[in-house]
CSV table of C-alpha atoms in Angstrom, one decimal:
chain,number,residue,atom,x,y,z
A,247,MET,CA,-20.1,27.3,-12.4
A,248,LYS,CA,-22.8,25.0,-11.0
A,249,ILE,CA,-22.3,22.1,-13.6
A,250,ILE,CA,-18.5,22.2,-13.3
A,251,THR,CA,-18.9,21.7,-9.6
A,252,ILE,CA,-21.5,19.1,-10.3
A,253,SER,CA,-19.3,17.1,-12.9
A,254,LEU,CA,-16.0,17.3,-11.1
A,255,SER,CA,-17.9,15.9,-7.8
A,256,PHE,CA,-19.1,13.3,-10.0
A,257,LEU,CA,-16.0,12.6,-11.6
A,258,ILE,CA,-14.1,12.2,-7.6
A,259,PHE,CA,-17.0,10.1,-6.9
A,260,SER,CA,-17.2,7.7,-9.6
A,261,GLN,CA,-12.9,7.5,-9.1
A,262,SER,CA,-13.4,6.9,-5.8
A,263,VAL,CA,-16.0,3.9,-6.1
A,264,GLY,CA,-14.1,2.5,-8.8
A,265,PHE,CA,-16.3,3.1,-11.7
A,266,SER,CA,-14.3,3.1,-15.2
A,267,VAL,CA,-15.1,4.2,-18.6
A,268,LYS,CA,-15.4,0.7,-19.2
A,269,ASP,CA,-18.1,-0.1,-16.7
A,270,VAL,CA,-20.2,2.6,-18.3
A,271,LEU,CA,-20.0,1.2,-21.7
A,272,GLN,CA,-20.6,-2.3,-20.5
A,273,ILE,CA,-23.9,-1.1,-18.6
A,274,GLY,CA,-25.8,-2.4,-21.9
A,275,ASP,CA,-24.6,-5.8,-21.4
A,276,PHE,CA,-25.8,-5.8,-17.9
A,277,PHE,CA,-29.4,-4.9,-19.0
A,278,GLU,CA,-29.3,-7.5,-21.4
A,279,HIS,CA,-28.0,-10.5,-19.2
A,280,ALA,CA,-30.4,-9.3,-16.9
A,281,GLN,CA,-33.3,-9.4,-19.2
A,282,TYR,CA,-31.9,-13.2,-20.1
A,283,HIS,CA,-32.3,-14.0,-16.4
A,284,ASN,CA,-35.3,-12.5,-16.4
A,285,GLU,CA,-36.5,-14.7,-19.7
A,286,GLN,CA,-34.7,-18.0,-18.7
A,287,TYR,CA,-35.0,-18.1,-14.6
A,288,GLY,CA,-37.8,-15.5,-13.8
A,289,ASP,CA,-35.0,-13.6,-11.4
A,290,SER,CA,-35.8,-10.3,-10.7
A,291,LEU,CA,-33.5,-7.7,-10.8
A,292,LEU,CA,-32.1,-7.6,-7.0
A,293,GLU,CA,-32.1,-11.4,-7.6
A,294,PHE,CA,-29.6,-11.0,-10.8
A,295,ILE,CA,-27.7,-8.7,-9.2
A,296,SER,CA,-27.4,-11.2,-5.9
A,297,LYS,CA,-26.7,-13.4,-8.4
A,298,HIS,CA,-23.9,-11.8,-10.3
A,299,TYR,CA,-22.5,-9.1,-7.6
A,300,GLY,CA,-23.6,-10.7,-4.1
A,301,VAL,CA,-24.2,-13.4,-2.0
A,302,LEU,CA,-25.2,-15.9,-4.4
A,303,LYS,CA,-22.5,-15.1,-7.1
A,304,THR,CA,-19.9,-18.4,-6.3
A,305,GLU,CA,-23.1,-20.6,-6.4
A,306,HIS,CA,-24.1,-18.9,-9.7
A,307,GLU,CA,-20.8,-19.2,-11.3
A,308,GLN,CA,-21.0,-23.0,-10.2
A,309,GLU,CA,-24.0,-24.0,-11.7
A,310,HIS,CA,-23.8,-21.7,-15.1
A,311,GLN,CA,-20.3,-22.5,-16.2
A,312,GLU,CA,-21.6,-21.9,-19.9
A,313,GLU,CA,-22.1,-18.6,-19.3
A,314,ARG,CA,-18.9,-17.8,-18.2
A,315,GLU,CA,-18.2,-15.4,-21.1
A,316,LYS,CA,-21.6,-13.5,-21.0
A,317,HIS,CA,-20.3,-13.1,-17.1
A,318,GLU,CA,-17.0,-11.7,-17.8
A,319,LYS,CA,-18.3,-8.8,-20.3
A,320,LEU,CA,-20.9,-7.4,-17.1
A,321,PRO,CA,-19.6,-4.3,-16.0
A,322,PHE,CA,-17.7,-3.6,-12.0
A,323,GLN,CA,-16.2,-7.1,-12.4
A,324,GLN,CA,-12.8,-6.0,-11.9
A,325,THR,CA,-11.5,-6.3,-8.2
A,326,LEU,CA,-10.2,-3.1,-6.6
A,327,GLN,CA,-7.3,-3.2,-3.6
A,328,VAL,CA,-7.0,-0.1,-0.9
A,329,GLY,CA,-4.1,-0.3,1.5
A,330,ALA,CA,-4.0,2.4,3.6
A,331,THR,CA,-0.8,3.6,5.4
A,332,ALA,CA,-1.6,5.6,8.8
A,333,PHE,CA,1.3,6.7,11.0
A,334,ILE,CA,1.5,9.0,14.1
A,335,LEU,CA,3.9,11.6,15.0
A,336,GLN,CA,4.5,12.5,18.2
A,337,SER,CA,6.9,15.1,19.6
A,338,VAL,CA,9.2,13.6,22.1
A,339,GLU,CA,11.1,15.9,24.2
A,340,ILE,CA,15.1,14.9,24.4
A,341,GLN,CA,17.3,16.4,27.0
A,342,ILE,CA,21.2,16.2,26.2
A,343,LYS,CA,23.2,16.7,29.2
A,344,SER,CA,26.3,18.6,28.1
A,345,ILE,CA,29.5,17.3,29.6
A,346,ASP,CA,32.2,19.2,31.1
A,347,PHE,CA,35.7,18.2,29.4
A,348,SER,CA,38.5,19.1,31.8
A,349,GLU,CA,41.6,19.5,30.0
A,350,LEU,CA,44.6,17.5,31.0
A,351,ARG,CA,47.4,19.6,32.3
A,352,ASP,CA,49.3,17.3,33.8
A,353,VAL,CA,50.6,14.7,31.3
A,354,GLN,CA,51.3,11.3,33.0
A,355,PHE,CA,52.6,9.1,30.2
A,356,HIS,CA,54.5,5.9,31.3
A,357,TYR,CA,56.3,3.6,28.6
A,358,LEU,CA,57.8,0.5,29.1
A,359,GLN,CA,60.2,-1.0,26.5
A,360,SER,CA,59.2,-4.0,24.9
A,361,ASP,CA,61.2,-7.0,24.3
A,362,SER,CA,59.6,-7.8,21.1
A,363,SER,CA,61.4,-7.8,17.6
A,364,LEU,CA,59.0,-5.7,16.1
A,365,HIS,CA,59.9,-2.8,18.4
A,366,SER,CA,63.4,-3.1,17.9
A,367,GLN,CA,63.4,-2.8,14.0
A,368,LYS,CA,61.4,0.5,14.7
A,369,HIS,CA,58.2,-0.9,12.6
A,370,LEU,CA,56.1,0.2,15.8
A,371,GLN,CA,57.0,3.1,17.9
A,372,PRO,CA,55.2,4.4,20.3
A,373,PRO,CA,53.8,7.6,21.0
A,374,ARG,CA,56.0,10.6,21.7
A,375,LEU,CA,55.8,13.7,23.7
A,376,SER,CA,57.2,16.9,22.0
């Protein structure tokens, strides 16, 4: 049971950090290129990491264009963008006041005959009381 828990924890951690299987398979290229930097430039492991993943990365890429193919084969070169959306639901109490409708008991309807020709042809008729 412990092994399952540890392996699931490692899986969740590696996915949240951004490790992929491709990165794990490229670890050999990482150490090979670090050894190359140690032999050619006398760089320590921390200097190598700084040149390829840290502050000196842009400067190193500009100075050593011939190593571009080797740099692309190094692990952890992908970019990861995370966008988090946060929203807060607030409970708002809305009070609706009821409106009293009073019935109209007295019908007060007044109509004046129009002099328009449309009314005389019975196309437009006013409402009638039944």
